[in-house]
Amino acid sequence: STNLRMQIAAFFAFGAYFSYFWVRGNGQTLAMKTWRIRLVRTNGEHVRWPQALLRYFCSWMWFLPAMLASSAFGLQRWPMVAALGLGMMAWAMTVFLDPQRQFLHDRLAGTRLILLPPPGKGAK
């Protein structure tokens, strides 16, 4: 169907956007620059394509289990929103499984987020 094709196209477009910026954009999407966070490999080096793509696919675990459960149980509207919210909270809790407080998708991809220092006075 047209809807499915659009969803698949969006999935790959988002994947291309995030992966490109993580690899070619110094580990930062536009929003990450605002938040002063950078994605690096666990050894601190720049992210390479395999890690970027694996991180993107693994990050769908924020949503995929709840989406599949919603589909399997025929959830719609608010019950579906609740399932997505619970799934996202459960995935967010994986940060407590890591001693460095990294998300599970970062652990699986061999990446980590680092907080950059605030820009110095006079910096533009």
mmCIF file of C-alpha atoms in Angstrom:
data_model
loop_
_atom_site.group_PDB
_atom_site.id
_atom_site.type_symbol
_atom_site.label_atom_id
_atom_site.label_comp_id
_atom_site.label_asym_id
_atom_site.label_seq_id
_atom_site.Cartn_x
_atom_site.Cartn_y
_atom_site.Cartn_z
ATOM 1 C CA SER A 1 0.000 0.000 0.000
ATOM 2 C CA THR A 2 0.991 3.643 -0.379
ATOM 3 C CA ASN A 3 1.061 4.157 3.389
ATOM 4 C CA LEU A 4 3.516 1.297 3.886
ATOM 5 C CA ARG A 5 5.776 2.593 1.103
ATOM 6 C CA MET A 6 5.790 6.050 2.695
ATOM 7 C CA GLN A 7 6.676 4.574 6.090
ATOM 8 C CA ILE A 8 9.524 2.555 4.596
ATOM 9 C CA ALA A 9 10.803 5.622 2.745
ATOM 10 C CA ALA A 10 10.635 7.679 5.953
ATOM 11 C CA PHE A 11 12.476 4.942 7.873
ATOM 12 C CA PHE A 12 15.364 5.013 5.391
ATOM 13 C CA ALA A 13 15.341 8.818 5.091
ATOM 14 C CA PHE A 14 15.628 9.188 8.873
ATOM 15 C CA GLY A 15 18.338 6.537 8.905
ATOM 16 C CA ALA A 16 20.292 8.396 6.235
ATOM 17 C CA TYR A 17 19.914 11.712 8.083
ATOM 18 C CA PHE A 18 21.056 10.439 11.473
ATOM 19 C CA SER A 19 23.817 8.199 10.146
ATOM 20 C CA TYR A 20 25.191 10.913 7.882
ATOM 21 C CA PHE A 21 25.421 13.465 10.671
ATOM 22 C CA TRP A 22 26.856 10.981 13.152
ATOM 23 C CA VAL A 23 29.584 10.020 10.653
ATOM 24 C CA ARG A 24 30.163 13.232 8.662
ATOM 25 C CA GLY A 25 28.774 15.870 11.037
ATOM 26 C CA ASN A 26 31.376 15.416 13.766
ATOM 27 C CA GLY A 27 29.050 13.041 15.631
ATOM 28 C CA GLN A 28 26.262 15.588 15.914
ATOM 29 C CA THR A 29 22.888 16.133 14.324
ATOM 30 C CA LEU A 30 21.596 19.692 14.301
ATOM 31 C CA ALA A 31 19.679 19.130 17.552
ATOM 32 C CA MET A 32 22.709 17.524 19.197
ATOM 33 C CA LYS A 33 24.697 20.688 18.498
ATOM 34 C CA THR A 34 22.084 22.694 20.372
ATOM 35 C CA TRP A 35 22.147 20.271 23.301
ATOM 36 C CA ARG A 36 25.979 20.134 23.206
ATOM 37 C CA ILE A 37 26.125 16.343 22.947
ATOM 38 C CA ARG A 38 28.234 14.297 20.560
ATOM 39 C CA LEU A 39 28.158 10.673 19.536
ATOM 40 C CA VAL A 40 31.526 8.925 19.602
ATOM 41 C CA ARG A 41 32.758 5.355 19.610
ATOM 42 C CA THR A 42 33.467 3.852 23.016
ATOM 43 C CA ASN A 43 37.172 4.624 22.545
ATOM 44 C CA GLY A 44 36.369 8.290 21.881
ATOM 45 C CA GLU A 45 37.049 8.163 18.134
ATOM 46 C CA HIS A 46 34.671 9.388 15.451
ATOM 47 C CA VAL A 47 31.740 7.139 14.627
ATOM 48 C CA ARG A 48 32.052 5.055 11.480
ATOM 49 C CA TRP A 49 29.276 3.895 9.183
ATOM 50 C CA PRO A 50 28.834 0.425 10.744
ATOM 51 C CA GLN A 51 28.344 1.882 14.231
ATOM 52 C CA ALA A 52 26.056 4.655 12.966
ATOM 53 C CA LEU A 53 23.801 2.262 11.066
ATOM 54 C CA LEU A 54 23.733 -0.281 13.884
ATOM 55 C CA ARG A 55 22.877 2.467 16.397
ATOM 56 C CA TYR A 56 20.050 3.717 14.185
ATOM 57 C CA PHE A 57 18.537 0.244 13.800
ATOM 58 C CA CYS A 58 18.956 -0.553 17.511
ATOM 59 C CA SER A 59 17.428 2.770 18.522
ATOM 60 C CA TRP A 60 14.143 1.609 17.018
ATOM 61 C CA MET A 61 13.844 -0.600 20.097
ATOM 62 C CA TRP A 62 12.493 2.536 21.773
ATOM 63 C CA PHE A 63 9.339 2.034 19.690
ATOM 64 C CA LEU A 64 9.305 -1.329 17.905
ATOM 65 C CA PRO A 65 8.200 -3.654 20.741
ATOM 66 C CA ALA A 66 5.278 -1.368 21.637
ATOM 67 C CA MET A 67 4.358 -0.953 17.970
ATOM 68 C CA LEU A 68 4.321 -4.719 17.469
ATOM 69 C CA ALA A 69 2.298 -5.260 20.667
ATOM 70 C CA SER A 70 -0.169 -2.565 19.608
ATOM 71 C CA SER A 71 -0.588 -4.250 16.251
ATOM 72 C CA ALA A 72 -0.899 -7.736 17.746
ATOM 73 C CA PHE A 73 -3.539 -6.660 20.257
ATOM 74 C CA GLY A 74 -5.325 -4.246 17.932
ATOM 75 C CA LEU A 75 -4.614 -1.239 20.145
ATOM 76 C CA GLN A 76 -5.643 2.135 18.755
ATOM 77 C CA ARG A 77 -5.714 5.728 19.921
ATOM 78 C CA TRP A 78 -4.988 6.214 23.629
ATOM 79 C CA PRO A 79 -4.209 2.570 24.456
ATOM 80 C CA MET A 80 -1.646 2.607 21.636
ATOM 81 C CA VAL A 81 -0.172 5.884 22.939
ATOM 82 C CA ALA A 82 0.000 4.358 26.428
ATOM 83 C CA ALA A 83 1.778 1.262 25.058
ATOM 84 C CA LEU A 84 4.292 3.448 23.243
ATOM 85 C CA GLY A 85 4.855 5.512 26.387
ATOM 86 C CA LEU A 86 5.406 2.413 28.511
ATOM 87 C CA GLY A 87 7.741 0.941 25.912
ATOM 88 C CA MET A 88 9.775 4.135 25.773
ATOM 89 C CA MET A 89 9.990 4.289 29.578
ATOM 90 C CA ALA A 90 11.123 0.653 29.695
ATOM 91 C CA TRP A 91 13.841 1.284 27.113
ATOM 92 C CA ALA A 92 14.934 4.447 28.926
ATOM 93 C CA MET A 93 15.396 2.377 32.079
ATOM 94 C CA THR A 94 18.125 0.395 30.309
ATOM 95 C CA VAL A 95 20.413 3.309 31.132
ATOM 96 C CA PHE A 96 20.558 1.918 34.678
ATOM 97 C CA LEU A 97 21.977 -1.374 33.364
ATOM 98 C CA ASP A 98 25.132 0.390 32.173
ATOM 99 C CA PRO A 99 27.762 1.550 34.674
ATOM 100 C CA GLN A 100 28.472 4.604 32.470
ATOM 101 C CA ARG A 101 24.742 5.385 32.118
ATOM 102 C CA GLN A 102 24.666 4.829 28.372
ATOM 103 C CA PHE A 103 21.553 3.565 26.595
ATOM 104 C CA LEU A 104 21.397 -0.062 25.500
ATOM 105 C CA HIS A 105 21.427 0.873 21.811
ATOM 106 C CA ASP A 106 24.726 2.714 22.392
ATOM 107 C CA ARG A 107 26.176 -0.288 24.209
ATOM 108 C CA LEU A 108 25.109 -2.604 21.361
ATOM 109 C CA ALA A 109 26.517 -0.283 18.675
ATOM 110 C CA GLY A 110 29.782 0.449 20.494
ATOM 111 C CA THR A 111 28.987 4.142 20.779
ATOM 112 C CA ARG A 112 28.391 6.611 23.578
ATOM 113 C CA LEU A 113 27.093 10.117 24.025
ATOM 114 C CA ILE A 114 29.371 12.718 25.541
ATOM 115 C CA LEU A 115 28.459 16.134 26.890
ATOM 116 C CA LEU A 116 30.491 18.962 25.407
ATOM 117 C CA PRO A 117 31.596 21.906 27.543
ATOM 118 C CA PRO A 118 29.681 25.160 27.154
ATOM 119 C CA PRO A 119 31.183 27.579 24.677
ATOM 120 C CA GLY A 120 33.641 30.008 26.255
ATOM 121 C CA LYS A 121 32.975 33.691 26.573
ATOM 122 C CA GLY A 122 33.368 35.456 23.272
ATOM 123 C CA ALA A 123 32.841 32.236 21.308
ATOM 124 C CA LYS A 124 30.368 32.386 18.451
#
